C-alpha atoms as a printed R data frame, in Angstrom:
    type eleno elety resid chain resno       x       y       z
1   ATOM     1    CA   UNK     A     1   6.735   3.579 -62.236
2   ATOM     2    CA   UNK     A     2   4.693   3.165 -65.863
3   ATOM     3    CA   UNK     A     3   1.990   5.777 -66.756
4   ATOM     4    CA   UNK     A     4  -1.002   3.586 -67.303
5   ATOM     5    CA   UNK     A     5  -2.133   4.183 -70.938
6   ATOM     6    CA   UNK     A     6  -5.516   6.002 -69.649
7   ATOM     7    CA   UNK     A     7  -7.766   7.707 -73.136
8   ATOM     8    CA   UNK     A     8  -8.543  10.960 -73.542
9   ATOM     9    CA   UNK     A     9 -11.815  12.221 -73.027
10  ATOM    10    CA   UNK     A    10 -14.178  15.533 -74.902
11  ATOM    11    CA   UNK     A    11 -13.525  18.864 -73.440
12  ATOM    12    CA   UNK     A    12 -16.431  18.882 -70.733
13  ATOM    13    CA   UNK     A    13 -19.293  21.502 -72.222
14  ATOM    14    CA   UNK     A    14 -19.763  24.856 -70.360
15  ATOM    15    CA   UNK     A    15 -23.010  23.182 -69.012
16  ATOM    16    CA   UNK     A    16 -20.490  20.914 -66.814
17  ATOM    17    CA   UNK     A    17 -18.367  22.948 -65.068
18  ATOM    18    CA   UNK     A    18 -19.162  23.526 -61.373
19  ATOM    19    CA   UNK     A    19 -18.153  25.377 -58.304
20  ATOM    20    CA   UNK     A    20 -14.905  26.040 -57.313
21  ATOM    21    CA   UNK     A    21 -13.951  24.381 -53.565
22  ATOM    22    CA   UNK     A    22 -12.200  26.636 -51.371
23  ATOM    23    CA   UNK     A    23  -9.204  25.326 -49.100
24  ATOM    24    CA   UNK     A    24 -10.909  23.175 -47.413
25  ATOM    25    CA   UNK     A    25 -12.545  21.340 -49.912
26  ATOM    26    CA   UNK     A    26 -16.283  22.707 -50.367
27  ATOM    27    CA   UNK     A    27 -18.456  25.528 -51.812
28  ATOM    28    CA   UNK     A    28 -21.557  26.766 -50.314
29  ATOM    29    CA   UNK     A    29 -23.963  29.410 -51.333
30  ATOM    30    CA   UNK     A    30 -27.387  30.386 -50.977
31  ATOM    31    CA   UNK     A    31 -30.159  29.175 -53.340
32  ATOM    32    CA   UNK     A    32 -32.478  31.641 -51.815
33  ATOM    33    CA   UNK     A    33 -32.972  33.617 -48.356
34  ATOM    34    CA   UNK     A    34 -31.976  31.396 -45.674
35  ATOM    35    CA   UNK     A    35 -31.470  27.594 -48.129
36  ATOM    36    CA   UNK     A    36 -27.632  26.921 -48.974
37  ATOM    37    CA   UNK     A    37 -26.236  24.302 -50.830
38  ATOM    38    CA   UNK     A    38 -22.689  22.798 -50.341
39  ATOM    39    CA   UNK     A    39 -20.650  20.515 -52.446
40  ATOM    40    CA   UNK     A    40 -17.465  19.032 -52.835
41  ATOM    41    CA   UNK     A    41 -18.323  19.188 -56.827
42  ATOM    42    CA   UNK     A    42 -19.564  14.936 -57.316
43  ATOM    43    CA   UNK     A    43 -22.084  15.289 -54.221
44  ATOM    44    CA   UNK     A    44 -24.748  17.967 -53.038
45  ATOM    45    CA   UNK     A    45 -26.326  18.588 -49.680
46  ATOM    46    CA   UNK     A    46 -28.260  21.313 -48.530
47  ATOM    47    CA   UNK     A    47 -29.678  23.451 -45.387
48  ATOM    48    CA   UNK     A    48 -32.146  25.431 -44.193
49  ATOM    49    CA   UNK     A    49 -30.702  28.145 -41.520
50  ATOM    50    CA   UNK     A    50 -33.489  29.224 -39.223
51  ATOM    51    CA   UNK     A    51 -34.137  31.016 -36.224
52  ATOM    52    CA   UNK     A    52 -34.976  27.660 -34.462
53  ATOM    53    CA   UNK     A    53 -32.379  25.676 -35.687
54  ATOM    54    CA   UNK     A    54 -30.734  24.338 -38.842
55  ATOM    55    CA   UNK     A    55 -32.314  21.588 -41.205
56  ATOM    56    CA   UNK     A    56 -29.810  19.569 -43.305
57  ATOM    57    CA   UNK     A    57 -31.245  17.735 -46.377
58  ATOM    58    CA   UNK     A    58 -29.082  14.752 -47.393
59  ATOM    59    CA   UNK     A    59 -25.352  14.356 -45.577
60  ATOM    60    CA   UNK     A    60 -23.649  12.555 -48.760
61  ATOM    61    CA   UNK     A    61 -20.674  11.456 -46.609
62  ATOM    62    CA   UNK     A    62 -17.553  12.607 -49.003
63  ATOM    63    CA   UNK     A    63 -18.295  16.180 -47.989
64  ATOM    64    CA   UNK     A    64 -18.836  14.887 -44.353
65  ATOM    65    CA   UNK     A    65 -18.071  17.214 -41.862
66  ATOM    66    CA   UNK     A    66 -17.663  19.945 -44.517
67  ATOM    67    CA   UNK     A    67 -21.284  20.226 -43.658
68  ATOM    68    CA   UNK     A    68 -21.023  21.142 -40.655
69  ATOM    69    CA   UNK     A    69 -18.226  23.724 -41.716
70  ATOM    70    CA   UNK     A    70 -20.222  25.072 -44.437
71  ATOM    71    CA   UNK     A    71 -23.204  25.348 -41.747
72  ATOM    72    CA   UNK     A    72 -20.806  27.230 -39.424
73  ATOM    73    CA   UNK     A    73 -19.406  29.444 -41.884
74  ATOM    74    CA   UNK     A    74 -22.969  30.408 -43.081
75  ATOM    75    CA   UNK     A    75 -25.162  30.921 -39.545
76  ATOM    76    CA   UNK     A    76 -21.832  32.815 -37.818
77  ATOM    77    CA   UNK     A    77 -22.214  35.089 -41.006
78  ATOM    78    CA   UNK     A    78 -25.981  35.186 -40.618
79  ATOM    79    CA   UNK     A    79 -26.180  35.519 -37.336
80  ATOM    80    CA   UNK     A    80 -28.620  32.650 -36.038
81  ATOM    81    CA   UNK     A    81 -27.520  28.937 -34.575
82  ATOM    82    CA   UNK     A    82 -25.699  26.662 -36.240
83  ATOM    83    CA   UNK     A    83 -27.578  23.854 -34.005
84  ATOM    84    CA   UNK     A    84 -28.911  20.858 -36.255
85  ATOM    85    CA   UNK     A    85 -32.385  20.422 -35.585
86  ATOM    86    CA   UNK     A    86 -33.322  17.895 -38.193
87  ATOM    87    CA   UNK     A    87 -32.258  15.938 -41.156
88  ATOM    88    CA   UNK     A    88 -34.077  14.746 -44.090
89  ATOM    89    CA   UNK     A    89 -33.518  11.691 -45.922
90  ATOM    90    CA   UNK     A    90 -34.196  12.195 -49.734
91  ATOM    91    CA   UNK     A    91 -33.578   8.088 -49.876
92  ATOM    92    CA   UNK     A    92 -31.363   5.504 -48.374
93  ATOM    93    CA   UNK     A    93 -28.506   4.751 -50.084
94  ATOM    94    CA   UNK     A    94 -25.423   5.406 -48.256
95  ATOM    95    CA   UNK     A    95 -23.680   7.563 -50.793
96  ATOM    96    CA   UNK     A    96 -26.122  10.648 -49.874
97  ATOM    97    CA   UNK     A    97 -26.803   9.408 -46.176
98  ATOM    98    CA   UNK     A    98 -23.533   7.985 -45.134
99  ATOM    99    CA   UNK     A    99 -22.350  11.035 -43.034
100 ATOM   100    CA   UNK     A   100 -26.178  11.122 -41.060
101 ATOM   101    CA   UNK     A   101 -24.572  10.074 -37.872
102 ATOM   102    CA   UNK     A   102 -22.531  13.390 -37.666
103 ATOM   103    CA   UNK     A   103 -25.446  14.735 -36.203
104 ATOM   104    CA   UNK     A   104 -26.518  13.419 -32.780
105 ATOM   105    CA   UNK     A   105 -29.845  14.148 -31.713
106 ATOM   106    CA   UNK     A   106 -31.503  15.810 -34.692
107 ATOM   107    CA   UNK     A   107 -34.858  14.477 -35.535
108 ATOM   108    CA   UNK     A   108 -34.402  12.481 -38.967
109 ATOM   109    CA   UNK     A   109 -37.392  12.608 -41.307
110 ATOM   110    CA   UNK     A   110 -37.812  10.147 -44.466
111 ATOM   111    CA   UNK     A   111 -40.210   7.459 -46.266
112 ATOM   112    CA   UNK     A   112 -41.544   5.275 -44.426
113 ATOM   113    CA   UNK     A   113 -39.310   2.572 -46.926
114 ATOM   114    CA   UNK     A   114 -36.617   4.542 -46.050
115 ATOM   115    CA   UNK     A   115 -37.160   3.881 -42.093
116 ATOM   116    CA   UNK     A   116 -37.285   0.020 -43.160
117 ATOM   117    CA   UNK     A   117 -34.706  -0.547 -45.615
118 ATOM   118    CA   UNK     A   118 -32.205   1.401 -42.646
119 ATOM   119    CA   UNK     A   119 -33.241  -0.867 -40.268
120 ATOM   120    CA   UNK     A   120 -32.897  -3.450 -42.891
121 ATOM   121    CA   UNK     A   121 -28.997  -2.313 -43.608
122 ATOM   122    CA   UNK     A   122 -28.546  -1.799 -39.985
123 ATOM   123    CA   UNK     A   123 -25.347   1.147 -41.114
124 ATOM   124    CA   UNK     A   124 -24.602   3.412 -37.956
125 ATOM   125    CA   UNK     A   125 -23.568   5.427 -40.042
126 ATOM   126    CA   UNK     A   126 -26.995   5.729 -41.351
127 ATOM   127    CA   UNK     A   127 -29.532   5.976 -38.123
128 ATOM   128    CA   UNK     A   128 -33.026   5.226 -39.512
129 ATOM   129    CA   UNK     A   129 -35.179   7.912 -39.572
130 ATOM   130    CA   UNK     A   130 -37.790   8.368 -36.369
131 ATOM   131    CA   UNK     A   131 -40.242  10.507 -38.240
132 ATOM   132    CA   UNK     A   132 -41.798   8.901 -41.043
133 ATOM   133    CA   UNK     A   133 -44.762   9.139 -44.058
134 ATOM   134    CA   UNK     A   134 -46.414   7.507 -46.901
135 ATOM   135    CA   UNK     A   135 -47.277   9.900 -49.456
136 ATOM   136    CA   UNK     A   136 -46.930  13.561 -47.989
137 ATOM   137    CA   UNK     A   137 -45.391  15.101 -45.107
138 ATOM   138    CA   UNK     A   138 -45.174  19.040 -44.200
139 ATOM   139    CA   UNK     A   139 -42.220  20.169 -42.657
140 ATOM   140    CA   UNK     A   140 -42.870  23.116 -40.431
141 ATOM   141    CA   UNK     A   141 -39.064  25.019 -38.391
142 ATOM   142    CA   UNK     A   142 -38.694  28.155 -37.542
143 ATOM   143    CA   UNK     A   143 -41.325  29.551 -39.786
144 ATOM   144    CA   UNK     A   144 -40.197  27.849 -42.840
145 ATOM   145    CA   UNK     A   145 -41.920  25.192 -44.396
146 ATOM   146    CA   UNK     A   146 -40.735  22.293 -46.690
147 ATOM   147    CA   UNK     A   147 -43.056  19.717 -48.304
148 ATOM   148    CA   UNK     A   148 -42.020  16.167 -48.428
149 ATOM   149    CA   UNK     A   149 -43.762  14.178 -51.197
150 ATOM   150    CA   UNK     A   150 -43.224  10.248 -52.488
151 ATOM   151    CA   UNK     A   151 -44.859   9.766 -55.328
152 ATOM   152    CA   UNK     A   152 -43.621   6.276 -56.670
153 ATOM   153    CA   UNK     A   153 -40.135   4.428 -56.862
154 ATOM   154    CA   UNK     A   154 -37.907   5.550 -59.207
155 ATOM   155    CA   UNK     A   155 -34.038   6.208 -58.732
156 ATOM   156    CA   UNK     A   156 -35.133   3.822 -55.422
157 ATOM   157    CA   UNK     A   157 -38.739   2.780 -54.205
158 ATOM   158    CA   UNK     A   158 -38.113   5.683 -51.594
159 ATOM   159    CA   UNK     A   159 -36.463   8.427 -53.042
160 ATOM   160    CA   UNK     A   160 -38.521  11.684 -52.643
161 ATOM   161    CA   UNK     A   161 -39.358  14.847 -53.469
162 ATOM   162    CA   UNK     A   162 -38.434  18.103 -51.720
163 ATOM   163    CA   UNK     A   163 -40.257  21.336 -52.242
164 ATOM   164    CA   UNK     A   164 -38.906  24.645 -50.984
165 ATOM   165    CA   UNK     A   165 -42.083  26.803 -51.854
166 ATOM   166    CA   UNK     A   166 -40.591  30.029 -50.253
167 ATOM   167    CA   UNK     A   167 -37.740  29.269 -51.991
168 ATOM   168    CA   UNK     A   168 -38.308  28.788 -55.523
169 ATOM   169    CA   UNK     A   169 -36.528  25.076 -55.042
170 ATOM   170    CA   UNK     A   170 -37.050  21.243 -55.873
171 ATOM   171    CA   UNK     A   171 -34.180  18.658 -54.543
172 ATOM   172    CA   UNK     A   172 -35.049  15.789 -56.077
173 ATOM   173    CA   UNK     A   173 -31.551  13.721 -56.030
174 ATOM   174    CA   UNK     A   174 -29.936  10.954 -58.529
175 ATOM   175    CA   UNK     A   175 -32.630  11.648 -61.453
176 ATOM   176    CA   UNK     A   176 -31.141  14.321 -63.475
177 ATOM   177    CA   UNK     A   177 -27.464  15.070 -63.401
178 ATOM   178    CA   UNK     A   178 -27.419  18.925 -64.361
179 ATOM   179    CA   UNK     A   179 -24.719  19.077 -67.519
180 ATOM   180    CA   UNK     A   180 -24.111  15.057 -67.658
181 ATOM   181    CA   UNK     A   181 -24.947  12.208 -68.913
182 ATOM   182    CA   UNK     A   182 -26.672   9.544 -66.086
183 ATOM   183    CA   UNK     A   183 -23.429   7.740 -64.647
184 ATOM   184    CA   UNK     A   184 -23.712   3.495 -64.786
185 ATOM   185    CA   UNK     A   185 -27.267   2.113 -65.476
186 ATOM   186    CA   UNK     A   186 -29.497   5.371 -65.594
187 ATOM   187    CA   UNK     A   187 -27.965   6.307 -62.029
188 ATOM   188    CA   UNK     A   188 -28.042   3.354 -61.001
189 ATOM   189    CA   UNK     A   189 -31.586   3.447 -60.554
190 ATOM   190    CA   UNK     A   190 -33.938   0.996 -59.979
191 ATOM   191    CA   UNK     A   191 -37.548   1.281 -61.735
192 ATOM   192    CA   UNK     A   192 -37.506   2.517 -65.184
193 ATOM   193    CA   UNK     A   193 -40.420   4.058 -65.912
194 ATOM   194    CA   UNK     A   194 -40.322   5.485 -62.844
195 ATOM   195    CA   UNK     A   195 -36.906   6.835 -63.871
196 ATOM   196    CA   UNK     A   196 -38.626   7.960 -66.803
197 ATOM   197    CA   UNK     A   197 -40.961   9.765 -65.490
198 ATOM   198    CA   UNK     A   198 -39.716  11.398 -62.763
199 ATOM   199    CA   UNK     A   199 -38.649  14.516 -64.564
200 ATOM   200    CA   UNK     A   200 -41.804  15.337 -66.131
201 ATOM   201    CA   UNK     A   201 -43.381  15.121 -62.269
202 ATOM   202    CA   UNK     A   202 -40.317  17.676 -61.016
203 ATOM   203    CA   UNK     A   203 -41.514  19.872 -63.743
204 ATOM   204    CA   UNK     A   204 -45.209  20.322 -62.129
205 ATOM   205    CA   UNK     A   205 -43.452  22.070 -59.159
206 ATOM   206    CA   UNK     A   206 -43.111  25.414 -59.128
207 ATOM   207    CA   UNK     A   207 -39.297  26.592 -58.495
208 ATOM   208    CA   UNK     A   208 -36.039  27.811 -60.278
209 ATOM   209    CA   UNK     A   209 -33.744  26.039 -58.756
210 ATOM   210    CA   UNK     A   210 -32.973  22.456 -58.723
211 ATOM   211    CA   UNK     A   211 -30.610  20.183 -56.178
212 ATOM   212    CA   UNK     A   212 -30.037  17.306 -57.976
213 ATOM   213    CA   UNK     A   213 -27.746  15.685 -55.321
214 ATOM   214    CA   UNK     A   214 -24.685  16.193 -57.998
215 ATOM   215    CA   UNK     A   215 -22.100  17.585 -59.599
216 ATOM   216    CA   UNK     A   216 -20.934  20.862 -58.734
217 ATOM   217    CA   UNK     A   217 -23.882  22.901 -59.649
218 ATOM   218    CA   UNK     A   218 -27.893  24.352 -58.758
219 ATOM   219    CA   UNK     A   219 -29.731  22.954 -61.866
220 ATOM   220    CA   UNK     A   220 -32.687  24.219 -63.890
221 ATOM   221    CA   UNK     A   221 -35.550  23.706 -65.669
222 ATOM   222    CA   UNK     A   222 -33.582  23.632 -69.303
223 ATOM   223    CA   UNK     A   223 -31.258  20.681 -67.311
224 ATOM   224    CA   UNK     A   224 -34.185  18.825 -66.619
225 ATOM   225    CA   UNK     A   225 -35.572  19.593 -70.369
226 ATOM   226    CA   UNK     A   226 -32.244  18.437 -71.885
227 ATOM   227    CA   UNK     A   227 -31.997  15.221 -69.730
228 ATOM   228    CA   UNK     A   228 -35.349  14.108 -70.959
229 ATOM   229    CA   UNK     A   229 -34.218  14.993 -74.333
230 ATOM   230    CA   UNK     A   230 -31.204  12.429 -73.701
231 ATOM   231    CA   UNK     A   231 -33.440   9.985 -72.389
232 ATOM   232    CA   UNK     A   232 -36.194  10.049 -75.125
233 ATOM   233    CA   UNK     A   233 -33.459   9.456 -77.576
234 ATOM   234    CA   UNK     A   234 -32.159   6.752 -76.138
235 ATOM   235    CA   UNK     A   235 -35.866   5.086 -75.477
236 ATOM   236    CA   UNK     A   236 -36.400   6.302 -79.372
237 ATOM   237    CA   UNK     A   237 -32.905   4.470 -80.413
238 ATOM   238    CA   UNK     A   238 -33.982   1.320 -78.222
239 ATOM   239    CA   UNK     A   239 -37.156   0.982 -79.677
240 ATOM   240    CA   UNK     A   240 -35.381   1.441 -83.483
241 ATOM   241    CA   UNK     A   241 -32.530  -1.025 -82.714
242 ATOM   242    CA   UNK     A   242 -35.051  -3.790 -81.163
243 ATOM   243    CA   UNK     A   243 -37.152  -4.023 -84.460
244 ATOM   244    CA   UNK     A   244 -33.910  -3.707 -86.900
245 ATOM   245    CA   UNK     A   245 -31.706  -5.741 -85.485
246 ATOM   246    CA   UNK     A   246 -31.880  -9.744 -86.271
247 ATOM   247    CA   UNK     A   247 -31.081 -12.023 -83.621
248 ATOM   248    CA   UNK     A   248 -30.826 -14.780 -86.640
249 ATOM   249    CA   UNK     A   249 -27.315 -15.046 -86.698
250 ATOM   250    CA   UNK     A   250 -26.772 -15.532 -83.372
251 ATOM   251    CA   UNK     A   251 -29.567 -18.170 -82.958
252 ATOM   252    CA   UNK     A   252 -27.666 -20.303 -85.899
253 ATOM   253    CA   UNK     A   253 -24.326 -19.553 -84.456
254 ATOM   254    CA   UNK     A   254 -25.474 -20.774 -80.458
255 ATOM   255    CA   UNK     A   255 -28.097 -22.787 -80.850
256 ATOM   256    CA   UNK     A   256 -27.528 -25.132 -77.565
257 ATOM   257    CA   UNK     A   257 -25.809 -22.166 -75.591
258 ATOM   258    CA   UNK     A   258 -28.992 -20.138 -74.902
259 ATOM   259    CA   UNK     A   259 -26.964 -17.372 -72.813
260 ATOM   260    CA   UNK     A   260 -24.665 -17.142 -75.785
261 ATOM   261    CA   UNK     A   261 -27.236 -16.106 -78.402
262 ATOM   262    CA   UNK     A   262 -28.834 -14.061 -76.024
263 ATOM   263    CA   UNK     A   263 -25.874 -12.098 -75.495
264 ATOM   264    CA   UNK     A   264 -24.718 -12.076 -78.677
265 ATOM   265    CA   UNK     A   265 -28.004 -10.468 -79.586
266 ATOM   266    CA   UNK     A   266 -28.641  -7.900 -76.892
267 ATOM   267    CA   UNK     A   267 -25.241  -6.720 -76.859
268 ATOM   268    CA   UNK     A   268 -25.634  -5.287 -80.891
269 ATOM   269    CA   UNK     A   269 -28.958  -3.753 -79.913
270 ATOM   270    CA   UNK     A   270 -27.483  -2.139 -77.137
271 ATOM   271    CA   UNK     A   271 -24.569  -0.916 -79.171
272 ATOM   272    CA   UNK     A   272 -26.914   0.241 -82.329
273 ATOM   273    CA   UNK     A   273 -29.091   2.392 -79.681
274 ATOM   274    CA   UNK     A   274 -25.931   3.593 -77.983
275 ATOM   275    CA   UNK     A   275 -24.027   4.871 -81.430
276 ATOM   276    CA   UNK     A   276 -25.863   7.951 -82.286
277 ATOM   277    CA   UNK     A   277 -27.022   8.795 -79.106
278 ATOM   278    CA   UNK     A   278 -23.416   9.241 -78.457
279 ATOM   279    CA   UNK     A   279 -22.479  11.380 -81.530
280 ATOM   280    CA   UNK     A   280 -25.747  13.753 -80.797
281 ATOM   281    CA   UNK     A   281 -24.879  14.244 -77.145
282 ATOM   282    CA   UNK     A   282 -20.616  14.655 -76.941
283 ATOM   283    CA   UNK     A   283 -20.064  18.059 -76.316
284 ATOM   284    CA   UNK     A   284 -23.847  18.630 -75.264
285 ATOM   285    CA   UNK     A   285 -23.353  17.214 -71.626
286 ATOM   286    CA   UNK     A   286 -20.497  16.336 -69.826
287 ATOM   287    CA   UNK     A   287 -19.407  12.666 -70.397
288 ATOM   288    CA   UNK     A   288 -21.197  11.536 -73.554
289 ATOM   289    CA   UNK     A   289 -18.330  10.834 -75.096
290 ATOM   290    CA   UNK     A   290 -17.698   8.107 -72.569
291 ATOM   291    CA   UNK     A   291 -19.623   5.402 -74.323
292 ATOM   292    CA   UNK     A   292 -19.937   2.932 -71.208
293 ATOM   293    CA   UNK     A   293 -22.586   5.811 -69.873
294 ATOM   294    CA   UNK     A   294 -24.944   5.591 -71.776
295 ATOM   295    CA   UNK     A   295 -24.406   1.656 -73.056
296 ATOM   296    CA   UNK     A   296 -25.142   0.715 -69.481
297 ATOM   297    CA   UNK     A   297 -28.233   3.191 -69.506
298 ATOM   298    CA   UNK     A   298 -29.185   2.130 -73.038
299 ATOM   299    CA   UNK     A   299 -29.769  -1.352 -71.753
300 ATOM   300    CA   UNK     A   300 -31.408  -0.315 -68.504
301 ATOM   301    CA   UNK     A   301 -34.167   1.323 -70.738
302 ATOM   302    CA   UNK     A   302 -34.368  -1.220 -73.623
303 ATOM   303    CA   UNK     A   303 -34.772  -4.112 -70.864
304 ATOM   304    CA   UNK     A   304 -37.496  -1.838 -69.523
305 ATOM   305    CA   UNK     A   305 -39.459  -1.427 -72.920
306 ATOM   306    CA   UNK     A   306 -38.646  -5.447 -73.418
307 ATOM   307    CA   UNK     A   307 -39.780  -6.167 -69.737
308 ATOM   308    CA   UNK     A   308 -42.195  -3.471 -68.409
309 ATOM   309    CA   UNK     A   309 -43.698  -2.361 -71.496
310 ATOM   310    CA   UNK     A   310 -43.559  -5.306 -73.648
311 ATOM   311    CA   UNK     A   311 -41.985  -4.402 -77.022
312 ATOM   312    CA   UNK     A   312 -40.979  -7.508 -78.780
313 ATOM   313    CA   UNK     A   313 -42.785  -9.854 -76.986
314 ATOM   314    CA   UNK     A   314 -44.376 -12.719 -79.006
315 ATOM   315    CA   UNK     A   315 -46.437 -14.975 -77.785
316 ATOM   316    CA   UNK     A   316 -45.935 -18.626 -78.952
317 ATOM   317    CA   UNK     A   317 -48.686 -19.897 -81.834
């Protein structure tokens, strides 16, 4: 059998490493008093262990019933139950959701968008959630409290915030990806400058630890500083590349093939933003040196100054 001819990639920066699993494939630790977070190092979840039962937050479904492990390993230790009492959504997609059903009647919480875009998918997998809200939503179990809070698409119309108050945390999941760049498209997200600005909202809450939903590791406040450092020099590139590059040549080499020239054209501003936003970040956060990344975010944001904010738009004499 051949050994595909796969490249080599940067040394990952110390900002990138994460948790090491134990045998059975997971890590869990406390954030603070009675929150834990588990991963399996690409996904997050977390729980709150209380005297009235446990809350999971998120059940991403490759660390599955590692959850429920994790949850068992930490209450036995604690010494209160391990029952599941409720499970929030922080959005619907199934990657963070997927492993929902492993938990038969607990009381599932999420955005009211969330509810409908379930029962939309119709994913048993995924039960929609019974306990819904617009725009706030307090969480009150066993003398803990969590507050819910949508405020705007970004990664997703529905994706959430999640303040631990009395426990100096925020889970806000697939914004910032503490020590790496955004994987495909900004995250795959799906409103811009609500993308954009999602970071600066996180930083209005009060807390010291961050559950981003990835990776390995609790972030901080300096992750979510550095990612909108990334991010603001890719709009900043974007913004440099749309008024230097000429889309001339391409309009005189495809003039009947519209798609051509338009290709032709957005494809070198993409790769003029991309360039040095490469170069600064390789070695700053994990996977800059992969150049797809951030291409595929690159053009995310530059379509969303073209399209949401208007740069380069002329209007015909």
């Amino acid at each position: 059998m051949s050994t595909p001819d796969l490249p080599d990639y940067a040394p990952l920066p110390d900002v990138a490493q994460g948790a090491a699993l134990n045998d059975q494939g997971y890590h869990v630790e406390r954030v603070e008093r009675n929150l834990f977070w588990v991963t399996d190092t690409v996904y997050l979840s977390a729980f709150l262990a209380t005297p009235d039962g446990v809350v999971v937050f998120d059940a991403p479904p490759t660390i599955g019933n590692n959850i429920r492990r994790a949850i068992d390993e930490v209450t036995a230790s604690e010494g209160t139950t391990n029952a599941v009492t409720h499970l929030v959504y922080s959005h619907h997609h199934a990657d963070h959701a997927g492993a929902a059903s492993l938990f038969p009647g607990a009381v599932l919480i999420g955005h009211e968008d969330t509810r409908r875009r379930l029962l939309r998918d119709d994913d048993p997998t995924r039960p929609a959630p019974t306990v819904t809200f617009s725009d706030t939503y307090t969480l009150e179990v066993g003398g803990e409290r969590v507050e819910l809070a949508w405020r705007g698409p970004n990664h997703t119309p529905d994706n959430i915030f999640i303040h631990f108050p009395d426990h100096d945390a925020l889970m806000l999941v697939d914004v910032i990806n503490p020590g790496w760049v955004p994987i495909f498209n900004s995250n795959l997200s799906e409103d811009m400058p609500g993308y954009i600005d999602a970071p600066a909202q996180a930083l209005e809450y009060k807390w010291v630890h961050l559950i981003a939903g990835h990776l390995g590791r609790l972030g901080t406040r300096a992750d979510v500083e550095l990612h909108q450092a990334y991010i603001a020099d890719v709009v900043a590139a974007s913004y440099a590349a749309l008024s230097s590059v000429d889309p001339t040549p391409y309009l005189a080499k495809y003039p009947p093939n519209h798609w051509g020239w338009v290709n032709g054209y957005l494809e070198e501003v993409t790769t003029t933003a991309t360039k040095p936003v490469v170069e600064k970040y390789t070695g700053v956060l994990g996977a800059a040196d992969i150049e797809p990344l951030t291409y595929t975010t690159t053009f995310m944001l530059m379509q969303s100054l073209r399209l949401d904010k208007g740069v380069g738009s002329q209007v015909h004499p």
